[in-house]
mmCIF file of C-alpha atoms in Angstrom:
data_model
loop_
_atom_site.group_PDB
_atom_site.id
_atom_site.type_symbol
_atom_site.label_atom_id
_atom_site.label_comp_id
_atom_site.label_asym_id
_atom_site.label_seq_id
_atom_site.Cartn_x
_atom_site.Cartn_y
_atom_site.Cartn_z
ATOM 1 C CA GLY A 1 -20.130 -6.709 40.166
ATOM 2 C CA GLN A 2 -22.393 -9.816 40.375
ATOM 3 C CA ASN A 3 -21.407 -13.156 39.388
ATOM 4 C CA ILE A 4 -23.787 -15.910 38.414
ATOM 5 C CA ASP A 5 -22.936 -19.023 37.079
ATOM 6 C CA GLN A 6 -24.701 -21.772 35.269
ATOM 7 C CA PRO A 7 -24.015 -24.745 32.763
ATOM 8 C CA THR A 8 -23.576 -23.774 29.088
ATOM 9 C CA GLU A 9 -25.453 -26.837 27.891
ATOM 10 C CA MET A 10 -27.533 -29.796 28.841
ATOM 11 C CA THR A 11 -29.315 -32.416 26.744
ATOM 12 C CA ALA A 12 -32.180 -34.801 27.882
ATOM 13 C CA THR A 13 -34.768 -37.140 26.205
ATOM 14 C CA GLU A 14 -38.253 -36.277 25.685
ATOM 15 C CA GLY A 15 -40.363 -37.147 28.855
ATOM 16 C CA ALA A 16 -37.289 -36.797 31.199
ATOM 17 C CA ILE A 17 -36.355 -34.660 33.933
ATOM 18 C CA VAL A 18 -33.727 -31.955 33.823
ATOM 19 C CA GLN A 19 -32.233 -29.770 36.638
ATOM 20 C CA ILE A 20 -30.390 -26.584 35.784
ATOM 21 C CA ASN A 21 -28.202 -25.182 38.504
ATOM 22 C CA CYS A 22 -27.301 -21.824 39.210
ATOM 23 C CA THR A 23 -24.930 -20.465 41.733
ATOM 24 C CA TYR A 24 -24.281 -16.522 42.575
ATOM 25 C CA GLN A 25 -22.670 -13.987 44.385
ATOM 26 C CA THR A 26 -24.207 -10.651 44.735
ATOM 27 C CA SER A 27 -24.178 -7.507 46.621
ATOM 28 C CA GLY A 28 -27.193 -7.851 48.607
ATOM 29 C CA PHE A 29 -30.103 -10.331 47.469
ATOM 30 C CA ASN A 30 -33.720 -9.192 46.460
ATOM 31 C CA GLY A 31 -34.806 -12.234 44.510
ATOM 32 C CA LEU A 32 -33.795 -14.915 41.884
ATOM 33 C CA PHE A 33 -35.748 -15.351 38.868
ATOM 34 C CA TRP A 34 -35.841 -17.814 36.107
ATOM 35 C CA TYR A 35 -36.537 -16.768 32.442
ATOM 36 C CA GLN A 36 -37.112 -19.077 29.121
ATOM 37 C CA GLN A 37 -35.596 -17.738 25.972
ATOM 38 C CA HIS A 38 -36.161 -19.190 22.635
ATOM 39 C CA ALA A 39 -33.611 -18.228 19.899
ATOM 40 C CA GLY A 40 -34.074 -14.800 18.657
ATOM 41 C CA GLU A 41 -37.109 -14.167 20.906
ATOM 42 C CA ALA A 42 -37.765 -12.385 23.981
ATOM 43 C CA PRO A 43 -37.068 -13.945 27.476
ATOM 44 C CA THR A 44 -40.246 -14.995 29.018
ATOM 45 C CA PHE A 45 -40.918 -15.275 32.836
ATOM 46 C CA LEU A 46 -40.983 -18.653 34.504
ATOM 47 C CA SER A 47 -40.537 -18.292 38.364
ATOM 48 C CA TYR A 48 -39.410 -16.109 41.115
ATOM 49 C CA ASN A 49 -38.147 -16.998 44.705
ATOM 50 C CA VAL A 50 -36.908 -14.897 47.206
ATOM 51 C CA LEU A 51 -37.288 -17.010 50.113
ATOM 52 C CA ASP A 52 -35.693 -20.436 50.833
ATOM 53 C CA GLY A 53 -37.533 -23.407 49.394
ATOM 54 C CA LEU A 54 -39.332 -24.773 46.440
ATOM 55 C CA GLU A 55 -41.824 -22.986 44.400
ATOM 56 C CA GLU A 56 -43.804 -25.310 42.114
ATOM 57 C CA LYS A 57 -45.717 -24.341 38.969
ATOM 58 C CA GLY A 58 -47.017 -27.030 36.849
ATOM 59 C CA ARG A 59 -43.991 -28.834 35.182
ATOM 60 C CA PHE A 60 -41.520 -26.175 36.359
ATOM 61 C CA SER A 61 -40.194 -25.917 39.857
ATOM 62 C CA SER A 62 -37.555 -23.749 41.181
ATOM 63 C CA PHE A 63 -35.589 -23.858 44.435
ATOM 64 C CA LEU A 64 -33.394 -21.399 46.435
ATOM 65 C CA SER A 65 -30.999 -21.574 48.975
ATOM 66 C CA ARG A 66 -29.969 -18.155 49.939
ATOM 67 C CA SER A 67 -27.176 -19.360 52.340
ATOM 68 C CA LYS A 68 -25.526 -21.343 49.912
ATOM 69 C CA GLY A 69 -26.092 -18.604 47.046
ATOM 70 C CA TYR A 70 -27.709 -21.491 44.862
ATOM 71 C CA SER A 71 -30.871 -21.977 43.035
ATOM 72 C CA TYR A 72 -32.111 -24.721 40.403
ATOM 73 C CA LEU A 73 -34.689 -25.107 37.686
ATOM 74 C CA LEU A 74 -36.551 -28.270 37.378
ATOM 75 C CA LEU A 75 -38.104 -29.233 34.097
ATOM 76 C CA LYS A 76 -40.390 -32.316 34.414
ATOM 77 C CA GLU A 77 -41.768 -34.251 31.489
ATOM 78 C CA LEU A 78 -39.554 -32.692 29.168
ATOM 79 C CA GLN A 79 -41.264 -31.709 25.883
ATOM 80 C CA MET A 80 -39.671 -30.672 22.470
ATOM 81 C CA LYS A 81 -40.910 -27.302 22.826
ATOM 82 C CA ASP A 82 -38.966 -26.985 25.941
ATOM 83 C CA SER A 83 -35.682 -26.783 23.957
ATOM 84 C CA ALA A 84 -34.534 -23.532 24.682
ATOM 85 C CA SER A 85 -32.056 -21.330 26.598
ATOM 86 C CA TYR A 86 -32.716 -20.796 30.383
ATOM 87 C CA LEU A 87 -31.680 -17.674 32.137
ATOM 88 C CA CYS A 88 -30.885 -17.467 35.961
ATOM 89 C CA ALA A 89 -31.184 -13.742 36.904
ATOM 90 C CA VAL A 90 -30.617 -12.343 40.607
ATOM 91 C CA ARG A 91 -31.682 -8.791 41.935
ATOM 92 C CA ASP A 92 -29.177 -7.276 44.107
ATOM 93 C CA GLY A 93 -29.262 -5.035 46.734
ATOM 94 C CA ASP A 94 -29.824 -2.014 44.678
ATOM 95 C CA TYR A 95 -32.594 -3.843 42.721
ATOM 96 C CA LYS A 96 -30.316 -4.164 39.751
ATOM 97 C CA LEU A 97 -31.078 -7.344 37.696
ATOM 98 C CA SER A 98 -28.105 -9.419 36.331
ATOM 99 C CA PHE A 99 -28.375 -12.243 34.213
ATOM 100 C CA GLY A 100 -26.391 -15.554 33.843
ATOM 101 C CA ALA A 101 -25.057 -16.554 30.512
ATOM 102 C CA GLY A 102 -27.851 -19.059 30.190
ATOM 103 C CA THR A 103 -28.178 -22.722 29.879
ATOM 104 C CA THR A 104 -29.069 -24.374 26.412
ATOM 105 C CA VAL A 105 -31.452 -27.121 26.864
ATOM 106 C CA THR A 106 -31.808 -29.494 24.056
ATOM 107 C CA VAL A 107 -34.621 -32.122 24.086
ATOM 108 C CA ARG A 108 -34.241 -35.112 21.984
ATOM 109 C CA ALA A 109 -36.982 -37.592 20.855
ATOM 110 C CA ASP B 1 -47.468 -11.902 23.863
ATOM 111 C CA SER B 2 -46.219 -9.832 27.073
ATOM 112 C CA GLY B 3 -47.921 -6.589 26.369
ATOM 113 C CA VAL B 4 -44.561 -4.731 25.753
ATOM 114 C CA THR B 5 -44.220 -3.420 22.345
ATOM 115 C CA GLN B 6 -41.021 -2.099 20.612
ATOM 116 C CA THR B 7 -40.135 -0.645 17.232
ATOM 117 C CA PRO B 8 -38.696 -1.110 14.847
ATOM 118 C CA LYS B 9 -38.145 -4.838 14.626
ATOM 119 C CA HIS B 10 -35.150 -4.599 12.631
ATOM 120 C CA LEU B 11 -32.712 -1.753 12.027
ATOM 121 C CA ILE B 12 -29.611 -1.636 9.711
ATOM 122 C CA THR B 13 -27.348 1.179 9.803
ATOM 123 C CA ALA B 14 -23.776 2.121 9.216
ATOM 124 C CA THR B 15 -20.924 3.134 11.558
ATOM 125 C CA GLY B 16 -21.009 6.456 12.989
ATOM 126 C CA GLN B 17 -24.692 7.039 12.676
ATOM 127 C CA ARG B 18 -27.423 7.512 15.335
ATOM 128 C CA VAL B 19 -30.509 5.266 15.999
ATOM 129 C CA THR B 20 -33.569 5.589 18.183
ATOM 130 C CA LEU B 21 -35.350 2.539 19.655
ATOM 131 C CA ARG B 22 -38.902 3.006 21.102
ATOM 132 C CA CYS B 23 -40.528 0.907 23.530
ATOM 133 C CA SER B 24 -44.032 1.052 24.955
ATOM 134 C CA PRO B 25 -44.474 -0.737 28.495
ATOM 135 C CA ARG B 26 -47.534 -2.892 29.350
ATOM 136 C CA SER B 27 -50.535 -1.081 30.464
ATOM 137 C CA GLY B 28 -50.235 0.274 33.956
ATOM 138 C CA ASP B 29 -46.527 -0.524 34.278
ATOM 139 C CA LEU B 30 -44.193 2.379 35.616
ATOM 140 C CA SER B 31 -40.946 1.009 35.059
ATOM 141 C CA VAL B 32 -38.997 0.395 31.856
ATOM 142 C CA TYR B 33 -35.709 -1.326 31.598
ATOM 143 C CA TRP B 34 -33.313 -1.648 28.649
ATOM 144 C CA TYR B 35 -31.214 -4.573 27.944
ATOM 145 C CA GLN B 36 -28.460 -5.435 25.293
ATOM 146 C CA GLN B 37 -27.764 -9.047 24.194
ATOM 147 C CA SER B 38 -25.134 -9.923 21.986
ATOM 148 C CA LEU B 39 -23.579 -13.293 21.144
ATOM 149 C CA ASP B 40 -20.451 -12.917 23.232
ATOM 150 C CA GLN B 41 -21.992 -11.059 26.365
ATOM 151 C CA GLY B 42 -25.119 -12.493 27.199
ATOM 152 C CA LEU B 43 -28.147 -10.114 28.574
ATOM 153 C CA GLN B 44 -26.574 -6.686 29.826
ATOM 154 C CA PHE B 45 -28.826 -4.467 31.779
ATOM 155 C CA LEU B 46 -28.386 -0.940 30.478
ATOM 156 C CA ILE B 47 -30.661 1.472 32.422
ATOM 157 C CA GLN B 48 -34.138 1.449 34.270
ATOM 158 C CA TYR B 49 -36.582 4.537 34.323
ATOM 159 C CA TYR B 50 -39.463 4.557 36.665
ATOM 160 C CA ASN B 51 -42.351 7.034 36.264
ATOM 161 C CA GLY B 52 -40.124 9.214 34.238
ATOM 162 C CA GLU B 53 -37.165 9.326 36.331
ATOM 163 C CA GLU B 54 -33.860 7.242 35.830
ATOM 164 C CA ARG B 55 -33.951 4.453 38.611
ATOM 165 C CA ALA B 56 -30.880 2.443 38.072
ATOM 166 C CA LYS B 57 -27.921 2.402 35.613
ATOM 167 C CA GLY B 58 -26.247 -0.726 34.258
ATOM 168 C CA ASN B 59 -23.531 -0.908 31.840
ATOM 169 C CA ILE B 60 -24.434 1.694 29.507
ATOM 170 C CA LEU B 61 -21.946 3.523 27.292
ATOM 171 C CA GLU B 62 -21.741 7.115 27.347
ATOM 172 C CA ARG B 63 -22.722 7.067 23.501
ATOM 173 C CA PHE B 64 -26.153 5.654 24.566
ATOM 174 C CA SER B 65 -28.788 7.535 26.367
ATOM 175 C CA ALA B 66 -32.346 7.049 27.257
ATOM 176 C CA GLN B 67 -35.571 8.761 28.646
ATOM 177 C CA GLN B 68 -39.074 8.072 29.522
ATOM 178 C CA PHE B 69 -41.835 10.285 28.515
ATOM 179 C CA PRO B 70 -44.892 11.534 30.342
ATOM 180 C CA ASP B 71 -46.945 8.719 28.614
ATOM 181 C CA LEU B 72 -44.409 6.458 29.963
ATOM 182 C CA HIS B 73 -43.020 5.153 26.609
ATOM 183 C CA SER B 74 -39.425 5.014 26.393
ATOM 184 C CA GLU B 75 -36.766 5.940 23.785
ATOM 185 C CA LEU B 76 -32.888 4.491 23.656
ATOM 186 C CA ASN B 77 -30.657 6.452 21.714
ATOM 187 C CA LEU B 78 -27.644 5.016 20.303
ATOM 188 C CA SER B 79 -24.984 7.508 18.732
ATOM 189 C CA SER B 80 -21.520 7.172 16.787
ATOM 190 C CA LEU B 81 -22.545 3.471 16.468
ATOM 191 C CA GLU B 82 -19.894 0.952 16.303
ATOM 192 C CA LEU B 83 -19.782 -2.485 14.657
ATOM 193 C CA GLY B 84 -19.812 -3.962 18.123
ATOM 194 C CA ASP B 85 -23.080 -2.307 18.984
ATOM 195 C CA SER B 86 -24.964 -4.735 16.819
ATOM 196 C CA ALA B 87 -26.964 -6.745 19.081
ATOM 197 C CA LEU B 88 -30.607 -7.407 20.241
ATOM 198 C CA TYR B 89 -31.985 -4.598 22.390
ATOM 199 C CA PHE B 90 -34.869 -5.601 24.583
ATOM 200 C CA CYS B 91 -37.264 -3.514 26.493
ATOM 201 C CA ALA B 92 -38.922 -4.881 29.894
ATOM 202 C CA SER B 93 -41.610 -3.040 31.959
ATOM 203 C CA SER B 94 -42.513 -3.889 35.344
ATOM 204 C CA ALA B 95 -45.298 -2.320 37.576
ATOM 205 C CA GLY B 96 -43.195 -0.621 40.395
ATOM 206 C CA GLY B 97 -39.666 0.581 40.834
ATOM 207 C CA GLY B 98 -38.422 -2.652 42.054
ATOM 208 C CA GLY B 99 -38.914 -5.032 44.972
ATOM 209 C CA THR B 100 -40.680 -8.114 43.898
ATOM 210 C CA ASP B 101 -41.926 -6.815 40.590
ATOM 211 C CA THR B 102 -41.470 -9.272 37.674
ATOM 212 C CA GLN B 103 -40.012 -7.727 34.391
ATOM 213 C CA TYR B 104 -41.841 -8.540 31.095
ATOM 214 C CA PHE B 105 -39.936 -8.603 27.770
ATOM 215 C CA GLY B 106 -40.721 -6.972 24.686
ATOM 216 C CA PRO B 107 -40.021 -8.711 21.213
ATOM 217 C CA GLY B 108 -36.621 -6.867 20.819
ATOM 218 C CA THR B 109 -35.138 -4.565 18.237
ATOM 219 C CA ARG B 110 -32.284 -6.318 16.211
ATOM 220 C CA LEU B 111 -29.563 -3.949 15.237
ATOM 221 C CA THR B 112 -27.145 -4.507 12.635
ATOM 222 C CA VAL B 113 -24.317 -1.928 12.263
ATOM 223 C CA LEU B 114 -22.474 -2.298 8.957
#
């Protein structure tokens, strides 16, 4: 099976930066995704990495190191609406997508 | 709004019963995925269909089955329901069968088994 680890909770102040780490062990690799999920709502797509390096999209950036089985999601200029769960998901060699348990980010005023 | 629709939004039923959840993918998407999300298990992949054919199978119980119809909508059938089946069931769709395709999620069906 797949093994995807991310911290359970993180708290940060409005306007600050938070980095959510994700480590994974999978059978084959065909990309890593980050999703945002507000309580009781559907996950929404944030970013996709398949090659090593940093992908930047507005206030959100995602980094991947395939050799280390490691990714992070960087949230800059935090806003109250960024309080949500952030899910790391890895597509394995059979193209199945496995999700981590999610990191709950709480943004304080 | 992702463009993926799911019905019903809420479903309350009793143990031992059978229910059907419905999903319509985004226009043009050929793949449909089903996920179960419960509080203690996170988001679990159940099954994927691509253009009417089963493409990948995850942790789907034998009591559960799914199909994708010629118009590409999909149904997830859950039978002999147990209390532990209470969860949010999400459908997602993507353009192709895998590769670099991003999955877009529907709003989910909340199933409560009493």
